Amino acid sequence: ELKVEQNPLFLSMQEGKNYTIYCNYSTTSDRLYWYRQDPGKSLESLFVLLSNGAVKQERRLMASLDTKARLSTLHITAAVHDLSATYFCTCEEGAQKLVFGQGTRLTINP
Amino acid sequence: DTAVSQTPKYLVTQMGNDKSIKCEQNLGHDTMYWYKQDSKKFLKIMFSYNNKELIINETVPNRFSPKSPDKAHLNLHINSLELGDSAVYFCASSPDAVREQFFGPGTRLTVL
């Protein structure tokens, strides 16, 4: 059974700083996704990572995938307040469903 | 022109009642899903339908019954509601099984 674990689960950081959220998964998975959820809102797709070594960047966020280590990272560069949200990583299990991590609640303070 | 829509957005009801949540997608996707997000924000799949056929049924109580009248709609009916059913329920869709999923706005269910 696929398990997805994120750390940290809570992260409070200052604007302008850099930080990384880690996502480990327990068994082979072909694809990994990162989603963002604002409080009281829906989930918004951020990145789809399809293969080992994949790297995707969107403004201050960069996601990478290492399938050999079963690890994905979401790196935040020079954080700004509007990046405050909960970030989920999720992997495909058996080409049938997504298994989600616990989510990382990110708070960026001015 | 909302991609995935759900109704109602909020649902407050008494224990023991029966309620339904409706979901519609206008993206032309083949697969639709129901997820439950608990108070700790943990998100877990409940059901998945592909072209109106059930393909995933997680360990969900029989009180929950999904229905897909066509591939653009997936409704969730819940019988005999319990306190533990209080959560946010999200509908999602994807072009085929698993691929990047698009989520609806969620339905916050509160059982009193």
PDB file of C-alpha atoms in Angstrom:
ATOM      1  CA  GLU A   1       0.000   0.000   0.000  1.00  0.00           C
ATOM      2  CA  LEU A   2       1.355   3.363  -1.028  1.00  0.00           C
ATOM      3  CA  LYS A   3       2.017   5.839   1.754  1.00  0.00           C
ATOM      4  CA  VAL A   4       2.921   9.472   1.164  1.00  0.00           C
ATOM      5  CA  GLU A   5       4.564  11.489   3.889  1.00  0.00           C
ATOM      6  CA  GLN A   6       5.321  15.172   3.875  1.00  0.00           C
ATOM      7  CA  ASN A   7       7.519  17.171   6.153  1.00  0.00           C
ATOM      8  CA  PRO A   8       7.295  19.490   7.741  1.00  0.00           C
ATOM      9  CA  LEU A   9       3.560  19.502   8.404  1.00  0.00           C
ATOM     10  CA  PHE A  10       3.651  23.096   9.616  1.00  0.00           C
ATOM     11  CA  LEU A  11       6.034  25.750   8.443  1.00  0.00           C
ATOM     12  CA  SER A  12       6.165  29.372   9.473  1.00  0.00           C
ATOM     13  CA  MET A  13       8.682  31.500   7.688  1.00  0.00           C
ATOM     14  CA  GLN A  14       9.619  35.085   7.041  1.00  0.00           C
ATOM     15  CA  GLU A  15       9.098  36.827   3.758  1.00  0.00           C
ATOM     16  CA  GLY A  16      12.175  36.758   1.591  1.00  0.00           C
ATOM     17  CA  LYS A  17      13.496  33.449   2.945  1.00  0.00           C
ATOM     18  CA  ASN A  18      13.942  30.157   1.123  1.00  0.00           C
ATOM     19  CA  TYR A  19      12.625  26.816   2.274  1.00  0.00           C
ATOM     20  CA  THR A  20      11.913  23.296   1.067  1.00  0.00           C
ATOM     21  CA  ILE A  21       9.002  20.947   1.662  1.00  0.00           C
ATOM     22  CA  TYR A  22       9.790  17.251   1.355  1.00  0.00           C
ATOM     23  CA  CYS A  23       7.548  14.473   0.119  1.00  0.00           C
ATOM     24  CA  ASN A  24       8.525  10.825   0.538  1.00  0.00           C
ATOM     25  CA  TYR A  25       6.520   7.947  -0.841  1.00  0.00           C
ATOM     26  CA  SER A  26       6.766   4.300   0.035  1.00  0.00           C
ATOM     27  CA  THR A  27       6.414   2.369  -3.228  1.00  0.00           C
ATOM     28  CA  THR A  28       7.034   2.912  -6.907  1.00  0.00           C
ATOM     29  CA  SER A  29       4.804   5.536  -8.440  1.00  0.00           C
ATOM     30  CA  ASP A  30       4.811   6.789 -12.010  1.00  0.00           C
ATOM     31  CA  ARG A  31       3.674  10.307 -11.392  1.00  0.00           C
ATOM     32  CA  LEU A  32       3.700  12.846  -8.633  1.00  0.00           C
ATOM     33  CA  TYR A  33       1.573  15.937  -8.288  1.00  0.00           C
ATOM     34  CA  TRP A  34       1.690  19.028  -6.119  1.00  0.00           C
ATOM     35  CA  TYR A  35      -1.485  20.864  -5.201  1.00  0.00           C
ATOM     36  CA  ARG A  36      -2.150  24.070  -3.320  1.00  0.00           C
ATOM     37  CA  GLN A  37      -5.144  24.703  -1.067  1.00  0.00           C
ATOM     38  CA  ASP A  38      -6.024  28.108   0.349  1.00  0.00           C
ATOM     39  CA  PRO A  39      -8.097  28.170   3.577  1.00  0.00           C
ATOM     40  CA  GLY A  40     -11.690  27.265   2.862  1.00  0.00           C
ATOM     41  CA  LYS A  41     -10.969  26.786  -0.821  1.00  0.00           C
ATOM     42  CA  SER A  42     -10.531  24.006  -3.317  1.00  0.00           C
ATOM     43  CA  LEU A  43      -7.321  22.335  -4.466  1.00  0.00           C
ATOM     44  CA  GLU A  44      -5.399  23.874  -7.323  1.00  0.00           C
ATOM     45  CA  SER A  45      -2.935  21.854  -9.363  1.00  0.00           C
ATOM     46  CA  LEU A  46       0.585  23.292  -9.285  1.00  0.00           C
ATOM     47  CA  PHE A  47       2.913  20.734 -10.850  1.00  0.00           C
ATOM     48  CA  VAL A  48       2.821  17.364 -12.545  1.00  0.00           C
ATOM     49  CA  LEU A  49       6.123  15.456 -12.390  1.00  0.00           C
ATOM     50  CA  LEU A  50       6.270  12.571 -14.812  1.00  0.00           C
ATOM     51  CA  SER A  51       9.727  11.064 -14.631  1.00  0.00           C
ATOM     52  CA  ASN A  52      12.915  10.760 -12.651  1.00  0.00           C
ATOM     53  CA  GLY A  53      14.809  14.018 -12.566  1.00  0.00           C
ATOM     54  CA  ALA A  54      11.793  16.082 -13.614  1.00  0.00           C
ATOM     55  CA  VAL A  55      11.941  19.684 -12.503  1.00  0.00           C
ATOM     56  CA  LYS A  56       9.165  22.211 -12.899  1.00  0.00           C
ATOM     57  CA  GLN A  57       9.223  25.872 -11.927  1.00  0.00           C
ATOM     58  CA  GLU A  58       6.533  28.492 -11.617  1.00  0.00           C
ATOM     59  CA  ARG A  59       7.704  31.840 -10.330  1.00  0.00           C
ATOM     60  CA  ARG A  60       8.900  31.311  -6.741  1.00  0.00           C
ATOM     61  CA  LEU A  61       8.056  27.596  -6.585  1.00  0.00           C
ATOM     62  CA  MET A  62      10.154  24.782  -7.955  1.00  0.00           C
ATOM     63  CA  ALA A  63       9.292  21.092  -7.737  1.00  0.00           C
ATOM     64  CA  SER A  64      11.557  18.141  -8.436  1.00  0.00           C
ATOM     65  CA  LEU A  65      11.267  14.383  -8.479  1.00  0.00           C
ATOM     66  CA  ASP A  66      13.793  11.668  -7.654  1.00  0.00           C
ATOM     67  CA  THR A  67      12.065   8.342  -8.277  1.00  0.00           C
ATOM     68  CA  LYS A  68      15.048   6.316  -7.084  1.00  0.00           C
ATOM     69  CA  ALA A  69      14.945   7.986  -3.690  1.00  0.00           C
ATOM     70  CA  ARG A  70      11.134   8.138  -3.834  1.00  0.00           C
ATOM     71  CA  LEU A  71      11.394  11.792  -2.968  1.00  0.00           C
ATOM     72  CA  SER A  72       9.937  14.998  -4.292  1.00  0.00           C
ATOM     73  CA  THR A  73      10.741  18.478  -3.088  1.00  0.00           C
ATOM     74  CA  LEU A  74       8.898  21.754  -3.364  1.00  0.00           C
ATOM     75  CA  HIS A  75      11.307  24.640  -3.005  1.00  0.00           C
ATOM     76  CA  ILE A  76      10.146  28.133  -2.182  1.00  0.00           C
ATOM     77  CA  THR A  77      12.411  30.984  -3.153  1.00  0.00           C
ATOM     78  CA  ALA A  78      12.195  34.433  -1.552  1.00  0.00           C
ATOM     79  CA  ALA A  79       8.819  33.715  -0.019  1.00  0.00           C
ATOM     80  CA  VAL A  80       6.017  36.252  -0.256  1.00  0.00           C
ATOM     81  CA  HIS A  81       2.865  36.415   1.833  1.00  0.00           C
ATOM     82  CA  ASP A  82       0.543  35.245  -0.933  1.00  0.00           C
ATOM     83  CA  LEU A  83       2.273  31.845  -0.965  1.00  0.00           C
ATOM     84  CA  SER A  84       0.693  31.105   2.427  1.00  0.00           C
ATOM     85  CA  ALA A  85      -1.454  27.993   1.895  1.00  0.00           C
ATOM     86  CA  THR A  86      -1.489  24.252   2.476  1.00  0.00           C
ATOM     87  CA  TYR A  87       0.565  22.280  -0.034  1.00  0.00           C
ATOM     88  CA  PHE A  88      -0.170  18.654  -0.819  1.00  0.00           C
ATOM     89  CA  CYS A  89       1.897  16.153  -2.690  1.00  0.00           C
ATOM     90  CA  THR A  90       0.152  13.131  -4.117  1.00  0.00           C
ATOM     91  CA  CYS A  91       1.190  10.036  -6.022  1.00  0.00           C
ATOM     92  CA  GLU A  92      -0.582   7.599  -8.269  1.00  0.00           C
ATOM     93  CA  GLU A  93      -1.196   4.132  -6.844  1.00  0.00           C
ATOM     94  CA  GLY A  94      -1.574   1.334  -9.355  1.00  0.00           C
ATOM     95  CA  ALA A  95      -2.786   3.734 -12.069  1.00  0.00           C
ATOM     96  CA  GLN A  96      -6.093   3.790 -10.262  1.00  0.00           C
ATOM     97  CA  LYS A  97      -6.072   6.538  -7.676  1.00  0.00           C
ATOM     98  CA  LEU A  98      -4.164   9.320  -6.002  1.00  0.00           C
ATOM     99  CA  VAL A  99      -2.824   8.941  -2.478  1.00  0.00           C
ATOM    100  CA  PHE A 100      -2.294  12.254  -0.736  1.00  0.00           C
ATOM    101  CA  GLY A 101       0.276  13.343   1.799  1.00  0.00           C
ATOM    102  CA  GLN A 102      -0.880  14.971   5.015  1.00  0.00           C
ATOM    103  CA  GLY A 103      -0.335  18.459   3.643  1.00  0.00           C
ATOM    104  CA  THR A 104       2.132  21.143   4.724  1.00  0.00           C
ATOM    105  CA  ARG A 105       0.558  24.254   6.154  1.00  0.00           C
ATOM    106  CA  LEU A 106       2.784  27.139   5.151  1.00  0.00           C
ATOM    107  CA  THR A 107       2.492  30.542   6.805  1.00  0.00           C
ATOM    108  CA  ILE A 108       4.620  33.402   5.537  1.00  0.00           C
ATOM    109  CA  ASN A 109       4.977  36.325   7.871  1.00  0.00           C
ATOM    110  CA  PRO A 110       5.787  39.869   6.766  1.00  0.00           C
TER     111      PRO A 110
ATOM    112  CA  ASP B   1     -18.120  28.515 -17.040  1.00  0.00           C
ATOM    113  CA  THR B   2     -16.987  26.750 -13.856  1.00  0.00           C
ATOM    114  CA  ALA B   3     -15.060  23.577 -14.677  1.00  0.00           C
ATOM    115  CA  VAL B   4     -16.152  21.395 -11.738  1.00  0.00           C
ATOM    116  CA  SER B   5     -19.123  22.564  -9.723  1.00  0.00           C
ATOM    117  CA  GLN B   6     -20.750  21.190  -6.606  1.00  0.00           C
ATOM    118  CA  THR B   7     -23.998  21.923  -4.832  1.00  0.00           C
ATOM    119  CA  PRO B   8     -24.639  22.774  -2.144  1.00  0.00           C
ATOM    120  CA  LYS B   9     -21.574  24.581  -0.842  1.00  0.00           C
ATOM    121  CA  TYR B  10     -22.710  24.223   2.753  1.00  0.00           C
ATOM    122  CA  LEU B  11     -24.958  21.569   4.240  1.00  0.00           C
ATOM    123  CA  VAL B  12     -26.045  21.528   7.884  1.00  0.00           C
ATOM    124  CA  THR B  13     -28.274  18.701   8.977  1.00  0.00           C
ATOM    125  CA  GLN B  14     -29.318  16.527  11.884  1.00  0.00           C
ATOM    126  CA  MET B  15     -28.028  13.055  12.663  1.00  0.00           C
ATOM    127  CA  GLY B  16     -30.069  10.351  10.991  1.00  0.00           C
ATOM    128  CA  ASN B  17     -31.090  12.437   7.990  1.00  0.00           C
ATOM    129  CA  ASP B  18     -30.399  11.538   4.357  1.00  0.00           C
ATOM    130  CA  LYS B  19     -28.725  14.084   2.100  1.00  0.00           C
ATOM    131  CA  SER B  20     -27.263  14.369  -1.389  1.00  0.00           C
ATOM    132  CA  ILE B  21     -24.421  16.354  -2.894  1.00  0.00           C
ATOM    133  CA  LYS B  22     -24.311  16.975  -6.621  1.00  0.00           C
ATOM    134  CA  CYS B  23     -21.289  17.375  -8.863  1.00  0.00           C
ATOM    135  CA  GLU B  24     -21.017  18.381 -12.487  1.00  0.00           C
ATOM    136  CA  GLN B  25     -17.998  18.876 -14.743  1.00  0.00           C
ATOM    137  CA  ASN B  26     -17.980  20.594 -18.117  1.00  0.00           C
ATOM    138  CA  LEU B  27     -14.428  19.608 -19.047  1.00  0.00           C
ATOM    139  CA  GLY B  28     -15.390  16.552 -21.062  1.00  0.00           C
ATOM    140  CA  HIS B  29     -13.437  14.311 -18.688  1.00  0.00           C
ATOM    141  CA  ASP B  30     -14.064  10.597 -18.487  1.00  0.00           C
ATOM    142  CA  THR B  31     -13.332  10.068 -14.803  1.00  0.00           C
ATOM    143  CA  MET B  32     -14.866  11.616 -11.706  1.00  0.00           C
ATOM    144  CA  TYR B  33     -14.059  11.209  -8.028  1.00  0.00           C
ATOM    145  CA  TRP B  34     -15.339  11.907  -4.549  1.00  0.00           C
ATOM    146  CA  TYR B  35     -12.904  12.766  -1.765  1.00  0.00           C
ATOM    147  CA  LYS B  36     -13.417  13.413   1.928  1.00  0.00           C
ATOM    148  CA  GLN B  37     -11.276  15.969   3.729  1.00  0.00           C
ATOM    149  CA  ASP B  38     -11.413  15.722   7.498  1.00  0.00           C
ATOM    150  CA  SER B  39     -10.850  18.415  10.103  1.00  0.00           C
ATOM    151  CA  LYS B  40      -7.087  17.808   9.989  1.00  0.00           C
ATOM    152  CA  LYS B  41      -7.105  18.475   6.250  1.00  0.00           C
ATOM    153  CA  PHE B  42      -6.368  14.856   5.428  1.00  0.00           C
ATOM    154  CA  LEU B  43      -7.715  14.059   1.966  1.00  0.00           C
ATOM    155  CA  LYS B  44      -8.844  10.555   1.081  1.00  0.00           C
ATOM    156  CA  ILE B  45     -10.499   9.136  -1.996  1.00  0.00           C
ATOM    157  CA  MET B  46     -13.909   7.584  -1.534  1.00  0.00           C
ATOM    158  CA  PHE B  47     -15.120   6.658  -5.020  1.00  0.00           C
ATOM    159  CA  SER B  48     -14.107   6.920  -8.624  1.00  0.00           C
ATOM    160  CA  TYR B  49     -16.205   6.513 -11.763  1.00  0.00           C
ATOM    161  CA  ASN B  50     -14.969   6.147 -15.320  1.00  0.00           C
ATOM    162  CA  ASN B  51     -17.584   6.668 -18.025  1.00  0.00           C
ATOM    163  CA  LYS B  52     -20.371   6.058 -15.518  1.00  0.00           C
ATOM    164  CA  GLU B  53     -18.810   2.847 -14.197  1.00  0.00           C
ATOM    165  CA  LEU B  54     -17.547   2.465 -10.657  1.00  0.00           C
ATOM    166  CA  ILE B  55     -13.814   1.741 -10.634  1.00  0.00           C
ATOM    167  CA  ILE B  56     -12.789   2.603  -7.094  1.00  0.00           C
ATOM    168  CA  ASN B  57     -14.779   2.002  -3.960  1.00  0.00           C
ATOM    169  CA  GLU B  58     -12.635   2.543  -0.912  1.00  0.00           C
ATOM    170  CA  THR B  59     -13.619   1.266   2.501  1.00  0.00           C
ATOM    171  CA  VAL B  60     -16.555   3.607   2.790  1.00  0.00           C
ATOM    172  CA  PRO B  61     -19.680   2.738   4.821  1.00  0.00           C
ATOM    173  CA  ASN B  62     -22.612   1.458   2.800  1.00  0.00           C
ATOM    174  CA  ARG B  63     -24.521   4.557   3.847  1.00  0.00           C
ATOM    175  CA  PHE B  64     -22.599   6.372   1.129  1.00  0.00           C
ATOM    176  CA  SER B  65     -23.832   5.681  -2.379  1.00  0.00           C
ATOM    177  CA  PRO B  66     -22.488   7.409  -5.468  1.00  0.00           C
ATOM    178  CA  LYS B  67     -24.527   7.671  -8.637  1.00  0.00           C
ATOM    179  CA  SER B  68     -23.361   8.711 -12.068  1.00  0.00           C
ATOM    180  CA  PRO B  69     -26.264   9.375 -14.454  1.00  0.00           C
ATOM    181  CA  ASP B  70     -23.819  10.377 -17.199  1.00  0.00           C
ATOM    182  CA  LYS B  71     -20.103  10.971 -17.419  1.00  0.00           C
ATOM    183  CA  ALA B  72     -20.484  14.678 -16.619  1.00  0.00           C
ATOM    184  CA  HIS B  73     -22.266  14.092 -13.316  1.00  0.00           C
ATOM    185  CA  LEU B  74     -21.398  12.246 -10.140  1.00  0.00           C
ATOM    186  CA  ASN B  75     -23.690  12.607  -7.158  1.00  0.00           C
ATOM    187  CA  LEU B  76     -23.164  11.398  -3.616  1.00  0.00           C
ATOM    188  CA  HIS B  77     -26.061  10.273  -1.464  1.00  0.00           C
ATOM    189  CA  ILE B  78     -25.572   9.713   2.236  1.00  0.00           C
ATOM    190  CA  ASN B  79     -28.093   7.847   4.367  1.00  0.00           C
ATOM    191  CA  SER B  80     -28.504   8.003   8.128  1.00  0.00           C
ATOM    192  CA  LEU B  81     -25.950  10.736   8.637  1.00  0.00           C
ATOM    193  CA  GLU B  82     -23.616  10.445  11.622  1.00  0.00           C
ATOM    194  CA  LEU B  83     -21.549  13.016  13.494  1.00  0.00           C
ATOM    195  CA  GLY B  84     -18.374  11.532  12.023  1.00  0.00           C
ATOM    196  CA  ASP B  85     -19.571  12.310   8.515  1.00  0.00           C
ATOM    197  CA  SER B  86     -18.928  15.997   9.135  1.00  0.00           C
ATOM    198  CA  ALA B  87     -16.184  16.981   6.701  1.00  0.00           C
ATOM    199  CA  VAL B  88     -15.592  18.762   3.430  1.00  0.00           C
ATOM    200  CA  TYR B  89     -16.428  16.625   0.408  1.00  0.00           C
ATOM    201  CA  PHE B  90     -14.661  17.363  -2.838  1.00  0.00           C
ATOM    202  CA  CYS B  91     -15.606  16.218  -6.283  1.00  0.00           C
ATOM    203  CA  ALA B  92     -12.869  16.015  -8.917  1.00  0.00           C
ATOM    204  CA  SER B  93     -12.480  14.976 -12.530  1.00  0.00           C
ATOM    205  CA  SER B  94      -9.643  13.947 -14.825  1.00  0.00           C
ATOM    206  CA  PRO B  95      -9.295  13.157 -18.537  1.00  0.00           C
ATOM    207  CA  ASP B  96      -8.864   9.451 -17.768  1.00  0.00           C
ATOM    208  CA  ALA B  97      -8.122   7.354 -14.728  1.00  0.00           C
ATOM    209  CA  VAL B  98      -5.738   9.132 -12.382  1.00  0.00           C
ATOM    210  CA  ARG B  99      -4.205  11.836 -14.568  1.00  0.00           C
ATOM    211  CA  GLU B 100      -4.075  15.376 -13.214  1.00  0.00           C
ATOM    212  CA  GLN B 101      -7.306  15.975 -11.371  1.00  0.00           C
ATOM    213  CA  PHE B 102      -9.383  19.127 -11.242  1.00  0.00           C
ATOM    214  CA  PHE B 103     -11.258  19.746  -8.034  1.00  0.00           C
ATOM    215  CA  GLY B 104     -14.621  21.306  -7.327  1.00  0.00           C
ATOM    216  CA  PRO B 105     -15.118  23.991  -4.667  1.00  0.00           C
ATOM    217  CA  GLY B 106     -16.095  21.505  -1.965  1.00  0.00           C
ATOM    218  CA  THR B 107     -19.206  20.934   0.129  1.00  0.00           C
ATOM    219  CA  ARG B 108     -18.866  21.509   3.855  1.00  0.00           C
ATOM    220  CA  LEU B 109     -21.150  19.032   5.589  1.00  0.00           C
ATOM    221  CA  THR B 110     -21.945  19.569   9.246  1.00  0.00           C
ATOM    222  CA  VAL B 111     -23.945  16.930  11.096  1.00  0.00           C
ATOM    223  CA  LEU B 112     -25.461  18.070  14.388  1.00  0.00           C
TER     224      LEU B 112
END
